[in-house]
One Martini backbone bead per residue (centre of mass of N, CA, C, O) as a GRO file, in nm:
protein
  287
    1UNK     BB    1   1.377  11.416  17.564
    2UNK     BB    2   1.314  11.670  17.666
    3UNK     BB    3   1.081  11.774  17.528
    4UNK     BB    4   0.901  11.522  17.578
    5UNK     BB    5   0.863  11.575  17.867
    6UNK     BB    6   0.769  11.883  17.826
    7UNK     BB    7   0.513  11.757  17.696
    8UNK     BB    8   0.391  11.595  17.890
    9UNK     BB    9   0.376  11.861  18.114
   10UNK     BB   10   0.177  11.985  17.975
   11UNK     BB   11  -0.040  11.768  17.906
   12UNK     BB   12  -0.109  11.769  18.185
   13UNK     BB   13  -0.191  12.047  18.270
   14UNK     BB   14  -0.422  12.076  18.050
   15UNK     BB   15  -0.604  11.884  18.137
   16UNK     BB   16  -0.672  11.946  18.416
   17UNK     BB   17  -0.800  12.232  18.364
   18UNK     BB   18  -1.035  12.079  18.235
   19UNK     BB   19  -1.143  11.880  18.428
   20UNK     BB   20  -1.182  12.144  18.649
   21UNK     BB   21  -1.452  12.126  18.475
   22UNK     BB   22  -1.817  12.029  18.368
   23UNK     BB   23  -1.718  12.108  18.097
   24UNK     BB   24  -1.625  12.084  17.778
   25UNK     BB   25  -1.257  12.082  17.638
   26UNK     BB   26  -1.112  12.177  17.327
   27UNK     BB   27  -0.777  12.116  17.196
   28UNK     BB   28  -0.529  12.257  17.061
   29UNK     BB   29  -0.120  12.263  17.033
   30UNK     BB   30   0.169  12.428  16.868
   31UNK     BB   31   0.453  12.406  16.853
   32UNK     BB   32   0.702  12.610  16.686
   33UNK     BB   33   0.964  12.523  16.737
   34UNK     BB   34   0.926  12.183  16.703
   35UNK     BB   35   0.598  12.105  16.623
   36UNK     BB   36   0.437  12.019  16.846
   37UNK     BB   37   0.175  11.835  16.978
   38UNK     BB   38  -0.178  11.890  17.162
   39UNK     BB   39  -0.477  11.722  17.221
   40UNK     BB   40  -0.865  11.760  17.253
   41UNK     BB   41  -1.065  11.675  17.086
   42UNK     BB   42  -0.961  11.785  16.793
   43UNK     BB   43  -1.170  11.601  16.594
   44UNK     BB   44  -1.417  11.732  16.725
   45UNK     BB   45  -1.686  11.854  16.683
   46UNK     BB   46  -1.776  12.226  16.701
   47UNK     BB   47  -1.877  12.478  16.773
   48UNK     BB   48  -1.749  12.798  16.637
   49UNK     BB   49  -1.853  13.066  16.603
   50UNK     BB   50  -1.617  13.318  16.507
   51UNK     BB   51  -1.395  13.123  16.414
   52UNK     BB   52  -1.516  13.159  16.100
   53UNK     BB   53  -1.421  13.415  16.001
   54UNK     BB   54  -1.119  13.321  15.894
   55UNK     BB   55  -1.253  13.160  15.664
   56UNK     BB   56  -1.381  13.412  15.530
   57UNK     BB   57  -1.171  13.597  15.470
   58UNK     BB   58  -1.023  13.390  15.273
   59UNK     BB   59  -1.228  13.345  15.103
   60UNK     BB   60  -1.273  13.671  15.032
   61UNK     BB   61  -0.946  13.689  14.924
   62UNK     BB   62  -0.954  13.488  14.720
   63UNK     BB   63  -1.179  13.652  14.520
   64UNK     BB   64  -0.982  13.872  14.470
   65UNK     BB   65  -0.719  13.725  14.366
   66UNK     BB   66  -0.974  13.641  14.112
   67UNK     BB   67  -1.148  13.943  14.055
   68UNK     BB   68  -1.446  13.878  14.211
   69UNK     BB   69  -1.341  14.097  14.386
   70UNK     BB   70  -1.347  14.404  14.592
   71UNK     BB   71  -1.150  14.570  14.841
   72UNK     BB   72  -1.291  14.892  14.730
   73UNK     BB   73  -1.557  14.895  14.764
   74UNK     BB   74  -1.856  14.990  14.804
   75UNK     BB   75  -2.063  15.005  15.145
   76UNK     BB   76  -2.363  15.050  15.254
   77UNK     BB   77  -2.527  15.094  15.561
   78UNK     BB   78  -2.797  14.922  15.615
   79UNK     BB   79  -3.025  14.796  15.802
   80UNK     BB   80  -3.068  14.544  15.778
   81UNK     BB   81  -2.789  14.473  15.885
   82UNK     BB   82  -2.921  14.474  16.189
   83UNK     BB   83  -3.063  14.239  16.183
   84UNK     BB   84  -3.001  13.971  16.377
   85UNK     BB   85  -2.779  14.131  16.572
   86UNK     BB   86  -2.507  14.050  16.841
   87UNK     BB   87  -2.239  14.216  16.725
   88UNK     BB   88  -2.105  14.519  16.771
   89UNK     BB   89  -2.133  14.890  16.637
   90UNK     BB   90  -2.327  14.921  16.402
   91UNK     BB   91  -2.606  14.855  16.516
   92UNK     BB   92  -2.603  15.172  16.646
   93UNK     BB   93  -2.589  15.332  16.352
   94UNK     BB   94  -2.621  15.504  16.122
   95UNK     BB   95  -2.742  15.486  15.851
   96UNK     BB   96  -2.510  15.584  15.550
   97UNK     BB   97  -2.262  15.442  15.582
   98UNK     BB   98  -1.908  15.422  15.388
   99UNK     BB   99  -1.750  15.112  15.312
  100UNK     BB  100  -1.487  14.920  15.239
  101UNK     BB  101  -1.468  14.587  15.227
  102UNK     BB  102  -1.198  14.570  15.371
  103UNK     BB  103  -1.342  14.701  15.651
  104UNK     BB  104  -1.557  14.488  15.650
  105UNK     BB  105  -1.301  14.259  15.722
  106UNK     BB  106  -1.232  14.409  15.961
  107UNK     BB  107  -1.472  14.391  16.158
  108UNK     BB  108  -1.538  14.118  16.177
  109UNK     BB  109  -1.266  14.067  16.319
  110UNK     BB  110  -1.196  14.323  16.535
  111UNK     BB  111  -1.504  14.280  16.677
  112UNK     BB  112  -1.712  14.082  16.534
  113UNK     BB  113  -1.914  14.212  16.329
  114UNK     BB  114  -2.204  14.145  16.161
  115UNK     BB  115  -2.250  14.330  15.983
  116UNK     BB  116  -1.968  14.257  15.815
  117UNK     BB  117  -2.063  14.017  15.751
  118UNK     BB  118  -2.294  14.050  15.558
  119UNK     BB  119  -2.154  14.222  15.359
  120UNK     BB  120  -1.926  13.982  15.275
  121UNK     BB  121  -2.134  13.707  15.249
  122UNK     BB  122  -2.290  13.912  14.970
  123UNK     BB  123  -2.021  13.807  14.814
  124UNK     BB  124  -2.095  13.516  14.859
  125UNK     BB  125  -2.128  13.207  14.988
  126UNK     BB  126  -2.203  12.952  15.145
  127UNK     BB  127  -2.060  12.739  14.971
  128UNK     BB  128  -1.842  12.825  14.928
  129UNK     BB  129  -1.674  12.852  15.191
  130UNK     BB  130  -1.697  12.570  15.238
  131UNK     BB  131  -1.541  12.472  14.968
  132UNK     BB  132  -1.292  12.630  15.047
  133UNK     BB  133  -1.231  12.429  15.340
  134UNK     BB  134  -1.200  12.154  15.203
  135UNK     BB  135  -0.981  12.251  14.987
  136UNK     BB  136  -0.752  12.345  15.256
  137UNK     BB  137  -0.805  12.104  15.464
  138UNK     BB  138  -1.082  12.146  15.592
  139UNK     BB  139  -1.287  11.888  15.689
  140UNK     BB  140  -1.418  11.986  15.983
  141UNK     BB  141  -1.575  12.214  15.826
  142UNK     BB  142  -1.937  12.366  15.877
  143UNK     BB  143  -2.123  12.572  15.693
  144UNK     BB  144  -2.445  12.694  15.740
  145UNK     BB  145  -2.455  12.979  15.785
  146UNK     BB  146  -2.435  13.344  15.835
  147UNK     BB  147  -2.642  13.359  16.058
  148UNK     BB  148  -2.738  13.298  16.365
  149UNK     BB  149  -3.007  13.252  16.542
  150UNK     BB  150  -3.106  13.422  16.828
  151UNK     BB  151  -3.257  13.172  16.943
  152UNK     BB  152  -3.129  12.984  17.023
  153UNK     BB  153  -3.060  12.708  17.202
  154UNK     BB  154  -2.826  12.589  17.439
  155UNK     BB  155  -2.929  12.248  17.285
  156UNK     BB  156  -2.819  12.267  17.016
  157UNK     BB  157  -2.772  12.154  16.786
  158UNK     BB  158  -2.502  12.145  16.533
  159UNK     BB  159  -2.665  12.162  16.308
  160UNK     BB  160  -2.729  12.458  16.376
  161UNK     BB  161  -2.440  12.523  16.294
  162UNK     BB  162  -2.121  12.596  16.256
  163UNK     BB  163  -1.835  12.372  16.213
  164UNK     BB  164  -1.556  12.248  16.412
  165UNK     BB  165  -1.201  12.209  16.437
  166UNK     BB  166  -0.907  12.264  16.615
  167UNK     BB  167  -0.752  12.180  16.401
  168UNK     BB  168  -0.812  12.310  16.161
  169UNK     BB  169  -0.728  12.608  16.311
  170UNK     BB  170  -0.448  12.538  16.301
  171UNK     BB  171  -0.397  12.502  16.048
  172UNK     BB  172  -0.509  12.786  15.931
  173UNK     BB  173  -0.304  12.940  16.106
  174UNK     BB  174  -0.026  12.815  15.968
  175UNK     BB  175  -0.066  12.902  15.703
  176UNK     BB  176  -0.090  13.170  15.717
  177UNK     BB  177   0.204  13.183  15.854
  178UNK     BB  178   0.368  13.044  15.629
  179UNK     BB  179   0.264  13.250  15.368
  180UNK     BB  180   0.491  13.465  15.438
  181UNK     BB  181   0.754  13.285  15.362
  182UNK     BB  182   0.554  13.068  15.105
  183UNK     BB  183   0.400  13.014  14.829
  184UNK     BB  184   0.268  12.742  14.886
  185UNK     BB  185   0.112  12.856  15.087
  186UNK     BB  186  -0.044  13.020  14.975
  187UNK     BB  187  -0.170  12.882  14.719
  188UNK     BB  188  -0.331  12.699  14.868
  189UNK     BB  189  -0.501  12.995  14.998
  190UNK     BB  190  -0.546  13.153  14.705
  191UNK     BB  191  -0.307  13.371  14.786
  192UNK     BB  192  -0.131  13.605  14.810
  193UNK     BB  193   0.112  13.705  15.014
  194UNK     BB  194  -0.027  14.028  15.072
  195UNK     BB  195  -0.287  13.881  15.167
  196UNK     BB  196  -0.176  13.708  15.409
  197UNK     BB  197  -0.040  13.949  15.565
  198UNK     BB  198  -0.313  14.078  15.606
  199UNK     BB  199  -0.490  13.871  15.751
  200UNK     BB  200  -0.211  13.870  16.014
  201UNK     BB  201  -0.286  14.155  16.079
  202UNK     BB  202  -0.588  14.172  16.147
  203UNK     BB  203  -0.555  13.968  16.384
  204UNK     BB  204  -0.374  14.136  16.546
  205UNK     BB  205  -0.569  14.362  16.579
  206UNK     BB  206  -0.739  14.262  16.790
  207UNK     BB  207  -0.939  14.388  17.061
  208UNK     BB  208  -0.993  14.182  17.217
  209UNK     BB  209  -0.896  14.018  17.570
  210UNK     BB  210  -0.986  13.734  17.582
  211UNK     BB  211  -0.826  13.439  17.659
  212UNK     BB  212  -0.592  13.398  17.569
  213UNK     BB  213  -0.435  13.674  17.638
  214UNK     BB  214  -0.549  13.709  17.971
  215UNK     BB  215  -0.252  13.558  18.103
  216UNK     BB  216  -0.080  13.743  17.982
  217UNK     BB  217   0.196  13.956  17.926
  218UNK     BB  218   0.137  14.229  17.867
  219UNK     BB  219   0.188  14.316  17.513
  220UNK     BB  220   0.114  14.058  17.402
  221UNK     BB  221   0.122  13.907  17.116
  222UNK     BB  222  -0.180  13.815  16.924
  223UNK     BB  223  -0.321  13.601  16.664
  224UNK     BB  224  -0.689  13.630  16.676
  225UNK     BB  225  -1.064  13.461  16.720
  226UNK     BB  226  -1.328  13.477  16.846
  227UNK     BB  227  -1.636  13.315  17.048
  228UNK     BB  228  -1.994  13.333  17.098
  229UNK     BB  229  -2.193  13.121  17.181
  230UNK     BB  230  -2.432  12.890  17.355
  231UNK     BB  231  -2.226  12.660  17.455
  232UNK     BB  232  -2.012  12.863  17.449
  233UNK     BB  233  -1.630  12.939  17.437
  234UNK     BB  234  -1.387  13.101  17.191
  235UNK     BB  235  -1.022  13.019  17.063
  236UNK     BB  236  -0.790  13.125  16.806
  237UNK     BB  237  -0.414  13.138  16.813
  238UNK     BB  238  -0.143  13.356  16.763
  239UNK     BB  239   0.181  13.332  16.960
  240UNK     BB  240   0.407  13.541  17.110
  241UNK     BB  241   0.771  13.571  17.140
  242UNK     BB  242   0.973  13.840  17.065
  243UNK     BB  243   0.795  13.830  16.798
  244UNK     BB  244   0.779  13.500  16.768
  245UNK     BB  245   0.652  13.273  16.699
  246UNK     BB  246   0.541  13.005  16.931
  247UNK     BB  247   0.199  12.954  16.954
  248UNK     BB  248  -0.064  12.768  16.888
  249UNK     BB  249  -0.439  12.799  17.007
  250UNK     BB  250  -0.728  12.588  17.002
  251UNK     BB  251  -1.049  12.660  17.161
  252UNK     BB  252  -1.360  12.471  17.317
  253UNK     BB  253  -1.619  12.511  17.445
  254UNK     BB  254  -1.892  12.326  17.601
  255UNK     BB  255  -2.190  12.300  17.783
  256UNK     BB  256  -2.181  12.543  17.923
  257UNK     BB  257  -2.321  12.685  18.175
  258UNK     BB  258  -2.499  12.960  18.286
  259UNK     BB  259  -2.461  12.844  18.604
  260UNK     BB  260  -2.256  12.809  18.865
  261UNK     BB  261  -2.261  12.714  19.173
  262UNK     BB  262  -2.146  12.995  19.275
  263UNK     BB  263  -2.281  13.198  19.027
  264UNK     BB  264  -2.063  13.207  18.793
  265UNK     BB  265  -2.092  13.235  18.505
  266UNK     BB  266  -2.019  13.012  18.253
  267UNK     BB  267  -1.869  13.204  18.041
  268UNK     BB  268  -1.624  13.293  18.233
  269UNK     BB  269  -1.490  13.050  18.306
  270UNK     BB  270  -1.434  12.938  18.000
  271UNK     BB  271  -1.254  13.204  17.916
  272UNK     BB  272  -1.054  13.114  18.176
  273UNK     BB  273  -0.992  12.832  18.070
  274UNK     BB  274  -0.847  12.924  17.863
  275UNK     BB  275  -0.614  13.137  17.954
  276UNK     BB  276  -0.500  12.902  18.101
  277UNK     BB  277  -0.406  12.734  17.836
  278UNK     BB  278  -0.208  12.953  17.758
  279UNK     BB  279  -0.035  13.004  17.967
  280UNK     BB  280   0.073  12.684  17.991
  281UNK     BB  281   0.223  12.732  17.733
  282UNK     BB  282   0.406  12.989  17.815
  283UNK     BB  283   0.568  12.820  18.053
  284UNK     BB  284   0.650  12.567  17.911
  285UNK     BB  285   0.742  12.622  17.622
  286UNK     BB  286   1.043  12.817  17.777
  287UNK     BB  287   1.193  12.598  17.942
   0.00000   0.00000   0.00000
């Protein structure tokens, strides 16, 4: 009885949350320790913006863990590379710099580059990865795009881009950290424990700290990947307290203004109030 009324004394905060700004806000939450969830609008579509990558990486260790890719390979930075690219640090660097495939899906996660997106996704197709995602039970996530073009308008239909929904994202974040302790939960996931290891590392490195972690206490751990769209901004990731997996939350803004009333961008506000979500998992289930 007592979780039941704590949960939904968060569900009362998180909602509240949601509703005090103008634009839409979904999202799932998994108490880690009950397993109790709690959701918005989590089985609604909404621009995924990079938060498809954490399905690129496990499709790209899937064809390694079949040996259809190589981990080690070498991959030369080439300028057409940074051609339509609108973030990361690769973009600014001199072609000809050579780093091997691991890395590049190093770079995709923790800094969101997408020169290294470019790199990994030509190792794939559009259609694995879409059907990557659909096999292990992501049935709401529609990647579409390699990369989406820079020109979109803020009023994109969703067909316009790669889409997911928060449940979705919390189910594959579950299953990679199920992965570490659970041999069928990696074969779900077509990789062995070694390369879902890696994955939950790759996460946890994370260099990018706005979103989940931002008004969490310095120093918790989250495994996450944020996303910046036209229509919004987004984050999915697993927290830590002391050490422990405690709770998953993926967030998505939509429809969200260029400039709120006051004059502050409306990007700000949006990943102001996933921060605001994720803090009051932080406070509510640990009482």
């Amino acid at each position: 009885m007592t979780t039941m009324i704590e949960s939904a004394k968060l569900a009362e905060r998180l909602n509240a949350i949601c509703d005090a700004q103008p634009f839409v806000t979904r999202f799932m939450v998994r108490a880690l320790g009950s397993g109790e969830t709690i959701g918005r609008g989590a089985d609604e579509e909404t621009p995924s913006a990079s938060t498809r990558k954490t399905s690129i990486m496990m499709a790209a260790l899937k064809a390694a863990h079949e040996g259809r890719l190589d981990l080690d390979e070498r991959i030369t930075y080439e300028k057409r590379f940074a051609e339509e690219v609108a973030s990361g640090m690769f973009r600014y660097l001199t072609p000809g710099i050579v780093i091997s495939l691991r890395d590049a899906i190093t770079g995709m996660m923790v800094l969101s580059d997408n020169v290294c997106t470019k790199m990994v996704f030509e190792r794939l197709t559009l259609e694995e990865v879409d059907d990557y995602c659909k096999s292990i039970g992501m049935s709401g996530t529609n990647h579409r795009f390699l990369i989406p073009p820079l020109a979109l308008s803020p009023d994109h239909s969703l067909k316009a881009v790669t889409t997911t929904t928060a449940r979705d994202q919390v189910y594959l974040l579950q299953t990679i950290l199920d992965a570490q302790d659970s041999r069928e939960a990696a074969d779900r996931l077509g990789c062995s424990q070694a390369l879902c290891a890696y994955a939950l590392q790759t996460l946890k490195n994370q260099i990018l700290r706005y979103a989940i972690p931002s008004r969490l206490p310095f120093g918790a751990l989250v495994a996450h990947k944020g996303g910046t769209g036209k229509r919004g901004r987004m984050n999915a990731g697993i927290v830590y307290r002391d050490g422990t997996p405690f709770y998953i939350i993926a967030a998505y803004t939509d429809d969200v203004p260029q400039e709120m009333p006051d004059g502050t961008p409306g990007y700000t506000v949006a990943l102001e109030t996933i921060g605001r979500l994720s803090r009051a998992c932080w406070d509510e289930l640990q009482s």
